[in-house]
JSON list of C-alpha atoms in Angstrom, two decimals:
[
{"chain": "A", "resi": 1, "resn": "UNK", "atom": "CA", "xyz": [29.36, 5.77, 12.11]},
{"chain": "A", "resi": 2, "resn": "UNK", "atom": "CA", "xyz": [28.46, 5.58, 8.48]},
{"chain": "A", "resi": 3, "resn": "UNK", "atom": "CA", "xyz": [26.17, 7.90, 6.23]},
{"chain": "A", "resi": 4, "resn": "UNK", "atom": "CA", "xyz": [22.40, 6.66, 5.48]},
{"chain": "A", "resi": 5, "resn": "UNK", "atom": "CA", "xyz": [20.17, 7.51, 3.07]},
{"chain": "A", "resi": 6, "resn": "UNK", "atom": "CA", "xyz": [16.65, 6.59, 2.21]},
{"chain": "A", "resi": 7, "resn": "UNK", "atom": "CA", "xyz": [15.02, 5.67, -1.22]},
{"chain": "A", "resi": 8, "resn": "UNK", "atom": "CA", "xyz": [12.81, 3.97, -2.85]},
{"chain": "A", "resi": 9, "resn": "UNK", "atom": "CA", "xyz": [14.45, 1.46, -5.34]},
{"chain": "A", "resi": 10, "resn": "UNK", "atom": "CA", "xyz": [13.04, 0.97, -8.81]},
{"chain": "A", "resi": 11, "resn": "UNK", "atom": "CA", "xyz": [13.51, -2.91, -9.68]},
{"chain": "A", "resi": 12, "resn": "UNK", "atom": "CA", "xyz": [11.56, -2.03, -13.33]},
{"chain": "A", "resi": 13, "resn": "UNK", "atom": "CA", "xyz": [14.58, 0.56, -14.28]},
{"chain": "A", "resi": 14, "resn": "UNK", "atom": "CA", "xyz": [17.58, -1.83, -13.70]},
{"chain": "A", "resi": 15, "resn": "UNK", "atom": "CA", "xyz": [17.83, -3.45, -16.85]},
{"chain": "A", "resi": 16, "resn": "UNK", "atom": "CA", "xyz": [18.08, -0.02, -18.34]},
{"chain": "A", "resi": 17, "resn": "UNK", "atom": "CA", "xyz": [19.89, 2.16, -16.26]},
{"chain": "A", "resi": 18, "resn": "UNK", "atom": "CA", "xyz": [22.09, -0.49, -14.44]},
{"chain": "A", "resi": 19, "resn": "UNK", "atom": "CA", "xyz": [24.98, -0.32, -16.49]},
{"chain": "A", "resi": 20, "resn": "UNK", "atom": "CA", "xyz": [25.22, 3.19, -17.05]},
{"chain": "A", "resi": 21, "resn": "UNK", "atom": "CA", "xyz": [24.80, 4.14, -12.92]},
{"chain": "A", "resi": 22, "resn": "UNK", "atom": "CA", "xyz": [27.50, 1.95, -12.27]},
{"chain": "A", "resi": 23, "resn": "UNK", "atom": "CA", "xyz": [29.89, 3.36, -14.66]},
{"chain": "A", "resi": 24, "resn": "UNK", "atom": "CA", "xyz": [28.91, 6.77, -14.38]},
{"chain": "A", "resi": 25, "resn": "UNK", "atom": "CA", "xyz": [27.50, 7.50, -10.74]},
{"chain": "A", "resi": 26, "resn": "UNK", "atom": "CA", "xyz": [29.42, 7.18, -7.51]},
{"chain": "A", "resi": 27, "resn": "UNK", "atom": "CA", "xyz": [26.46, 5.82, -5.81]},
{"chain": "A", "resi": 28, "resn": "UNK", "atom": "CA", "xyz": [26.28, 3.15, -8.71]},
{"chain": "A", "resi": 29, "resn": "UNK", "atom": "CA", "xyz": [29.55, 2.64, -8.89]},
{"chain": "A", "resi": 30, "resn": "UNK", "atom": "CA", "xyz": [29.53, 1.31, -5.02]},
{"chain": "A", "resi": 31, "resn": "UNK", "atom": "CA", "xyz": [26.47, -0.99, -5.37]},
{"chain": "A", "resi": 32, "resn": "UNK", "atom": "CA", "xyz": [22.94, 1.33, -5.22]},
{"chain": "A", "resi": 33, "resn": "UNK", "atom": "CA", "xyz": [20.73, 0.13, -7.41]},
{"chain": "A", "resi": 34, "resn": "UNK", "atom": "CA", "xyz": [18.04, 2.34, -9.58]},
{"chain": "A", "resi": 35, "resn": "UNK", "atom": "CA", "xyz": [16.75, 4.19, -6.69]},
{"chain": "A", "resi": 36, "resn": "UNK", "atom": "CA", "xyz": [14.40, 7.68, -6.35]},
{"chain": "A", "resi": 37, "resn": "UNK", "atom": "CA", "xyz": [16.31, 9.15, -3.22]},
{"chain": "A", "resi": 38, "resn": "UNK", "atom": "CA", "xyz": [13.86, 10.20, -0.46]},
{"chain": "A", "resi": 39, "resn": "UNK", "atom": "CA", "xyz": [16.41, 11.80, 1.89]},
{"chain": "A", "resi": 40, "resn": "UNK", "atom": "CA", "xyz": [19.96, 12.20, 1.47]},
{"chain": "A", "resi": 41, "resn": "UNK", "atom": "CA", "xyz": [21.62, 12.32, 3.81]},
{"chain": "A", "resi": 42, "resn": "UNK", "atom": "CA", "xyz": [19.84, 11.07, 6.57]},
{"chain": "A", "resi": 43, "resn": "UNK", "atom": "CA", "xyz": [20.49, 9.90, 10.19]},
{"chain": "A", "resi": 44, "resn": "UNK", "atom": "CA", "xyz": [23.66, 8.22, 11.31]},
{"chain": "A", "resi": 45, "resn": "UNK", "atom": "CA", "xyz": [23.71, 4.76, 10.93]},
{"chain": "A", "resi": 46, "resn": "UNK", "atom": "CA", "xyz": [24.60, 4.25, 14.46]},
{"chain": "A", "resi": 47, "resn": "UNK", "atom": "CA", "xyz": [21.46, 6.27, 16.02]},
{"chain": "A", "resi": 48, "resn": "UNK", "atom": "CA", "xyz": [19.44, 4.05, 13.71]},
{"chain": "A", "resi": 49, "resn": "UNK", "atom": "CA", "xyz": [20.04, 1.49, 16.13]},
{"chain": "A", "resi": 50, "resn": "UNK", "atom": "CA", "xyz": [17.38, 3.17, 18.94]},
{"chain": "A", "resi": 51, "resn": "UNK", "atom": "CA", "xyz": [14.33, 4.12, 18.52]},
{"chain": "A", "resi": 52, "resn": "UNK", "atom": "CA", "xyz": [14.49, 5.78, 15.18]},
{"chain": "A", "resi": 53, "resn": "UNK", "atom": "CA", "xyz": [13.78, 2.40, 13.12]},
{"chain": "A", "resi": 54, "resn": "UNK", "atom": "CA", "xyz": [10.10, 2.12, 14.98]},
{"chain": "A", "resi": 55, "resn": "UNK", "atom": "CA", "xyz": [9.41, 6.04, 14.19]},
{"chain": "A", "resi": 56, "resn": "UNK", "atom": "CA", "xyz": [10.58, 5.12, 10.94]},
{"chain": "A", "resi": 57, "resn": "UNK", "atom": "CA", "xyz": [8.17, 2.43, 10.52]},
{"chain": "A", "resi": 58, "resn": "UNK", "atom": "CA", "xyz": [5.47, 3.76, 11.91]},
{"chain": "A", "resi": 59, "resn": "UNK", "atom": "CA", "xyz": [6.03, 6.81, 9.70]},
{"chain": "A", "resi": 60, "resn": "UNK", "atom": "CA", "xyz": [6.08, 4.76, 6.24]},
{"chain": "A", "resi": 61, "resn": "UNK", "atom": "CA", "xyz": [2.74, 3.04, 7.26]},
{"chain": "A", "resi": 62, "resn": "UNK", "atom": "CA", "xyz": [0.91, 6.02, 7.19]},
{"chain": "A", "resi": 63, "resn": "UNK", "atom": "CA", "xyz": [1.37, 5.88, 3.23]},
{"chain": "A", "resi": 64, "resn": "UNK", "atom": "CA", "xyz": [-0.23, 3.51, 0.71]},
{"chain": "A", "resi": 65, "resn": "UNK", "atom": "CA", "xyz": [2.37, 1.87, -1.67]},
{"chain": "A", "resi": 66, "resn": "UNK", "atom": "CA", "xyz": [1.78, 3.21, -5.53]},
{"chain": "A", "resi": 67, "resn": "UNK", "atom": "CA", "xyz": [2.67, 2.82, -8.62]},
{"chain": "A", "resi": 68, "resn": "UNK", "atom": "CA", "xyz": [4.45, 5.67, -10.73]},
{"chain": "A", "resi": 69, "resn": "UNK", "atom": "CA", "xyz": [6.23, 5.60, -14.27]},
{"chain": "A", "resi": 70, "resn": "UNK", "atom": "CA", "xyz": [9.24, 6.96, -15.88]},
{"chain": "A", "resi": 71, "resn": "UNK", "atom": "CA", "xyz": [8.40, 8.40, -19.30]},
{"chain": "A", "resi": 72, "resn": "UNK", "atom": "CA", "xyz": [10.99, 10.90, -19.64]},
{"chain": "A", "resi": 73, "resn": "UNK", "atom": "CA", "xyz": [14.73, 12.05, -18.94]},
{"chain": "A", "resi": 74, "resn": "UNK", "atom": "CA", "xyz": [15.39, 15.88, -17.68]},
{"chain": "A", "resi": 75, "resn": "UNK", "atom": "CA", "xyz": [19.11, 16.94, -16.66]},
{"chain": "A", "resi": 76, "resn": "UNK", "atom": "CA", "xyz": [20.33, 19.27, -14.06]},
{"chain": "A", "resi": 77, "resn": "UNK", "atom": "CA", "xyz": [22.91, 21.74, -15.54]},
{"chain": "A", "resi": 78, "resn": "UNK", "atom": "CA", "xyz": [25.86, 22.81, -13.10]},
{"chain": "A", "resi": 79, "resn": "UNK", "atom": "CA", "xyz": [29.81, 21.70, -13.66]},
{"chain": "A", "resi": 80, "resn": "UNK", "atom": "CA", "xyz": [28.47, 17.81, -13.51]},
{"chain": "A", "resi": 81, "resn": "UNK", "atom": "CA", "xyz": [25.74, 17.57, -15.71]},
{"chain": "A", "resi": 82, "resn": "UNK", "atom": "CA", "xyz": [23.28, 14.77, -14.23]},
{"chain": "A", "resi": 83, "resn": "UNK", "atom": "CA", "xyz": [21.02, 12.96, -16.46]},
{"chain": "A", "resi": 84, "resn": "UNK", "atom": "CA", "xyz": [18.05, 11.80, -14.54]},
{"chain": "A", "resi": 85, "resn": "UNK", "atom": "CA", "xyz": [14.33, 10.10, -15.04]},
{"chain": "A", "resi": 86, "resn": "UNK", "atom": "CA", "xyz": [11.50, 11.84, -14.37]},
{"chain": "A", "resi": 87, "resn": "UNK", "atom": "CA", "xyz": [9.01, 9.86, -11.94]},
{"chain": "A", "resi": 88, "resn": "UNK", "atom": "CA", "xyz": [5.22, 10.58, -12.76]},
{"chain": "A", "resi": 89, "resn": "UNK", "atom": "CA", "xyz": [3.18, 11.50, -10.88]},
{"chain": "A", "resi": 90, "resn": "UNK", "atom": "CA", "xyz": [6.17, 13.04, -8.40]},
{"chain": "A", "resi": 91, "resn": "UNK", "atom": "CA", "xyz": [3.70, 13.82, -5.54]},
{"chain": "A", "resi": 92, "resn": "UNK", "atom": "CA", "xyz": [4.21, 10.60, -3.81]},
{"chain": "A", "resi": 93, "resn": "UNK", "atom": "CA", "xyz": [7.75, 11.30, -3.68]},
{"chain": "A", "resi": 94, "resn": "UNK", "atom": "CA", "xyz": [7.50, 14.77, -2.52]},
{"chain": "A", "resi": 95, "resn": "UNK", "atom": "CA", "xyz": [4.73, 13.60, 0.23]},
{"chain": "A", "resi": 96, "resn": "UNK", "atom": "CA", "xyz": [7.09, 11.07, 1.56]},
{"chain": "A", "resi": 97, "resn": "UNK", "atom": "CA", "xyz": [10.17, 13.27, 1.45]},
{"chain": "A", "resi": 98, "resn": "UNK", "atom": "CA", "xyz": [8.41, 16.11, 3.55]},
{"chain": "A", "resi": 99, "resn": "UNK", "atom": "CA", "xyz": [7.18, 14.12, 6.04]},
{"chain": "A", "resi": 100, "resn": "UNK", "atom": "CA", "xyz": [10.58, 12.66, 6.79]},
{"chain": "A", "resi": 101, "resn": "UNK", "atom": "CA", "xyz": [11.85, 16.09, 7.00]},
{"chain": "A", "resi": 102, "resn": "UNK", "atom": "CA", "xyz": [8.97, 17.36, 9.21]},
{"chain": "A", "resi": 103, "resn": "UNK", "atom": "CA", "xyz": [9.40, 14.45, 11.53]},
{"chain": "A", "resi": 104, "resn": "UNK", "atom": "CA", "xyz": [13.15, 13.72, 11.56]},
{"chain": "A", "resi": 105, "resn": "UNK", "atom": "CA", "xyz": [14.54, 17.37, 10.53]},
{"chain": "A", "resi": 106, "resn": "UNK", "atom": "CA", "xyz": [16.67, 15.97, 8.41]},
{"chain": "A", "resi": 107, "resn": "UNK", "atom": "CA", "xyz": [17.07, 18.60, 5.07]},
{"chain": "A", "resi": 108, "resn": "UNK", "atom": "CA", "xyz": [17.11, 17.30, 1.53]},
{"chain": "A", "resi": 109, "resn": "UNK", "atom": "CA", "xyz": [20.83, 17.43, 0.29]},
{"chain": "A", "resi": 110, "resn": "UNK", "atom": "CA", "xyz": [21.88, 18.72, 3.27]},
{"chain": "A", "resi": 111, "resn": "UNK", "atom": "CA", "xyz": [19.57, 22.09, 2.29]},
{"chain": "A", "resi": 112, "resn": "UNK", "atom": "CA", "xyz": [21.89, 22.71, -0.98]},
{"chain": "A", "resi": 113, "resn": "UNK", "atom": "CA", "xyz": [18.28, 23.04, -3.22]},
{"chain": "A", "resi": 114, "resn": "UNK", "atom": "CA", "xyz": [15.37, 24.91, -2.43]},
{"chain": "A", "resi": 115, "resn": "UNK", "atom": "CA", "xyz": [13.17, 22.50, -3.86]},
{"chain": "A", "resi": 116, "resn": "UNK", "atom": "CA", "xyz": [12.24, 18.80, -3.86]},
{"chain": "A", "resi": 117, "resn": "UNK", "atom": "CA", "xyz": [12.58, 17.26, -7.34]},
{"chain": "A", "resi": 118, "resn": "UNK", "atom": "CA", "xyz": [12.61, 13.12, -7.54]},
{"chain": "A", "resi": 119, "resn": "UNK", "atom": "CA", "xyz": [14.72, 11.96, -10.41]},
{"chain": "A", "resi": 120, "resn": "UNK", "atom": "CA", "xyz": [16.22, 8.75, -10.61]},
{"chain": "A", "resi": 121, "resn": "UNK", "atom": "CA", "xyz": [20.00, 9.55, -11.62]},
{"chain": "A", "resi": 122, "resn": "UNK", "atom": "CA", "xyz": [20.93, 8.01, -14.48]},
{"chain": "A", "resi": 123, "resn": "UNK", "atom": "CA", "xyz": [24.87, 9.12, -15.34]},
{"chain": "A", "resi": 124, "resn": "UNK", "atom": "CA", "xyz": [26.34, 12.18, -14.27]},
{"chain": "A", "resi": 125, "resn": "UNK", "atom": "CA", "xyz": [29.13, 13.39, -16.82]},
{"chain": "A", "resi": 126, "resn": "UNK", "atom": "CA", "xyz": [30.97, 16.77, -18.04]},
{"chain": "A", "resi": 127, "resn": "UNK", "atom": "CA", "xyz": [31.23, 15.37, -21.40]},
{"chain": "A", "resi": 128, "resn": "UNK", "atom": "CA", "xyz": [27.81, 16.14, -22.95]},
{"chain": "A", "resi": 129, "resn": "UNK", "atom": "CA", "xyz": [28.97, 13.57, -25.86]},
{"chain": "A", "resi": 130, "resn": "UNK", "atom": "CA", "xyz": [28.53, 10.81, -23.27]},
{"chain": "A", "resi": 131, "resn": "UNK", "atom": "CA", "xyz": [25.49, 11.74, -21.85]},
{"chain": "A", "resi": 132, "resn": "UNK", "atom": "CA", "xyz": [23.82, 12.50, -25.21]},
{"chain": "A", "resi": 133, "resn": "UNK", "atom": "CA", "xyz": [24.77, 8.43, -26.57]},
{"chain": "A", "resi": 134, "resn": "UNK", "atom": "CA", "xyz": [23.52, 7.48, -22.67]},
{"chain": "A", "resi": 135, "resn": "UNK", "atom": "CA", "xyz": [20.28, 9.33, -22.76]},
{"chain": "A", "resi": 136, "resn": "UNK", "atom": "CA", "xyz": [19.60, 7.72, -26.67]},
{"chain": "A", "resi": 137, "resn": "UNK", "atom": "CA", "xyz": [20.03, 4.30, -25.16]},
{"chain": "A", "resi": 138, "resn": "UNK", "atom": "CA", "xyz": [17.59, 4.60, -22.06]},
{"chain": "A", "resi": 139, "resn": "UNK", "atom": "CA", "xyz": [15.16, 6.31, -23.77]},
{"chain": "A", "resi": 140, "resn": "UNK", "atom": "CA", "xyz": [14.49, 3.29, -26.17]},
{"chain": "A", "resi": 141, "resn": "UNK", "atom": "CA", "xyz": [13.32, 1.55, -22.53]},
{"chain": "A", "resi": 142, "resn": "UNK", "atom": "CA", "xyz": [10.79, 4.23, -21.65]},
{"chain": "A", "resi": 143, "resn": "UNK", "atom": "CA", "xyz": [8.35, 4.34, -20.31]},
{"chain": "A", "resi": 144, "resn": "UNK", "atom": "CA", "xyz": [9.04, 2.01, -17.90]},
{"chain": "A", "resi": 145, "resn": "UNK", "atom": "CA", "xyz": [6.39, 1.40, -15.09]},
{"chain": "A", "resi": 146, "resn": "UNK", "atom": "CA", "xyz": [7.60, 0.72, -11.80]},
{"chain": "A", "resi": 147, "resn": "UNK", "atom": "CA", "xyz": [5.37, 0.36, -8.04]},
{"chain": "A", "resi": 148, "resn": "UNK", "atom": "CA", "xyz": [6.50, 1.88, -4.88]},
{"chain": "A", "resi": 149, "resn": "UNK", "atom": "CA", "xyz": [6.07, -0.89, -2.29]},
{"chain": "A", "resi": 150, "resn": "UNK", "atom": "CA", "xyz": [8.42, -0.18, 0.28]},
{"chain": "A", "resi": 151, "resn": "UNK", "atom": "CA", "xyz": [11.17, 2.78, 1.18]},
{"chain": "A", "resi": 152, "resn": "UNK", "atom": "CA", "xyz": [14.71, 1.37, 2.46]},
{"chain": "A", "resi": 153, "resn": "UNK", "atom": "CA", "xyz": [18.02, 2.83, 4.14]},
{"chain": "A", "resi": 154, "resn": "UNK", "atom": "CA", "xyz": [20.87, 2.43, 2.58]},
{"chain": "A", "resi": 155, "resn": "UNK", "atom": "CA", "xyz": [24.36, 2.37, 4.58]},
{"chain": "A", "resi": 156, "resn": "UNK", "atom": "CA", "xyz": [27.73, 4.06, 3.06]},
{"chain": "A", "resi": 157, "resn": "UNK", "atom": "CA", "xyz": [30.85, 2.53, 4.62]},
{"chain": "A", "resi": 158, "resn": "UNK", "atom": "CA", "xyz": [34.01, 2.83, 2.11]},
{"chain": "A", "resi": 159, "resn": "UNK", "atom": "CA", "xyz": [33.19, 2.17, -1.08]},
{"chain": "A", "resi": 160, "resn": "UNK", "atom": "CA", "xyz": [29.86, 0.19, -1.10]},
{"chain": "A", "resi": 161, "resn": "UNK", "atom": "CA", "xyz": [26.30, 0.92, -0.11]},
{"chain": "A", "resi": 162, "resn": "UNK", "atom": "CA", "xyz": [24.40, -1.57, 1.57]},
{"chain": "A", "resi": 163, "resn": "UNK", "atom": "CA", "xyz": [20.75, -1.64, 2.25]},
{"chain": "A", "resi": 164, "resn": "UNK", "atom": "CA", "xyz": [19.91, -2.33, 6.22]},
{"chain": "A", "resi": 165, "resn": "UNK", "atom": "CA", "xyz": [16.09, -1.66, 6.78]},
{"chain": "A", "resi": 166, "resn": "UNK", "atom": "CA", "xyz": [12.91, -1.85, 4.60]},
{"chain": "A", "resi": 167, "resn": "UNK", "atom": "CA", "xyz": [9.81, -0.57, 5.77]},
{"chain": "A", "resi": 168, "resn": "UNK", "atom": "CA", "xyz": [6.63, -1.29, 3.58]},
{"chain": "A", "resi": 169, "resn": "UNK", "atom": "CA", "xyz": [4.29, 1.12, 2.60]},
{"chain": "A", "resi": 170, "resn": "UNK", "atom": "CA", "xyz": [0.66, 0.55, 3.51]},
{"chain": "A", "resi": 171, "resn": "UNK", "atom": "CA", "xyz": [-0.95, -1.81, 0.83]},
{"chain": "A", "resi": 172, "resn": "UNK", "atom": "CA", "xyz": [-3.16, 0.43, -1.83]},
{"chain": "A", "resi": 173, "resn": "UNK", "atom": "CA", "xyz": [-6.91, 1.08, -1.54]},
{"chain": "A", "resi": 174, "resn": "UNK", "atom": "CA", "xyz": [-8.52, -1.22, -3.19]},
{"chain": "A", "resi": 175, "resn": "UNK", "atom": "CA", "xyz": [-10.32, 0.34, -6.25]},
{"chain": "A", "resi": 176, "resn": "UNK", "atom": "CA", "xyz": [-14.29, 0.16, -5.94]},
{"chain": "A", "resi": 177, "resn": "UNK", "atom": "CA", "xyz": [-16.23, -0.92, -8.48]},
{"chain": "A", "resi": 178, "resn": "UNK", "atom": "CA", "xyz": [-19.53, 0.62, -7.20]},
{"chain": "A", "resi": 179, "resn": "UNK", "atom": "CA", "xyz": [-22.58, 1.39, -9.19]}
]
């Protein structure tokens, strides 16, 4: 039995965020790349083994894959500050996100936050020194443009993540170029 979550990776923000996840995330720090989380936790990995994979599927081919950028950095204030990207537009994210929770009833962070906000974290830190010298860096690398063409789950076993299903997202409408 083993945690899962599901996310969207970002290829495009690796070279920039890379080395600061894995020295200042947990998540990074165990082998999950750039990622905008979808749900958190999510089904056990072992009752991914039944049926859920093909409702999974089937649910992620209802939506067309996208593109999005990340042209700014936000934070989230508590005792660990979190320095996070800010995906534009978000309302791909958020779609996906509640339809996994209306068909799986699975809450976002376990319910801790009222809302859905997608971020990609970046470092998470109570030194605000650090994080100020780690949001200078990345933000010479924005925006960086990124497409959504698949969402994945992601297995926690001690100390690594590991990725065990990808399920593409419908390819985009083409655009028409009609008189």
């Amino acid at each position: 039995m083993a945690e899962t979550a599901i996310v969207v990776t970002v290829e495009a923000a690796e070279a920039a965020v890379a080395c600061f996840r894995r020295a200042h995330t947990p998540s990074g720090a165990e082998g999950m790349p750039a990622h905008v989380t979808l749900l958190c936790p999510f089904a056990d990995s072992q009752r991914l083994a039944g049926g859920m994979v093909c409702e999974l599927r089937e649910e992620f081919s209802r939506f067309s894959s996208f593109t999005f950028s990340l042209p700014t950095l936000d934070r989230f204030d508590g005792p660990t500050t979190v320095l996070y990207a800010v995906p534009a537009p978000p309302e791909p994210f958020v779609e996906l996100t509640e339809a996994l929770v209306a068909r799986f009833g699975f809450p976002p962070y376990d319910g801790e936050h009222a809302d859905v906000v997608p971020h990609l974290t970046i470092a998470s830190s109570d030194d605000p020194a650090v994080l100020a010298v780690i949001q200078t860096e990345v933000a010479r690398s924005l925006p960086i443009t990124a497409a959504a063409a698949s969402a994945e789950v992601w297995e926690h076993q001690p100390g690594a993540w590991q990725m065990i299903h990808r399920f593409p997202l419908a390819p985009a409408e083409p655009l028409s170029l009609s008189r």
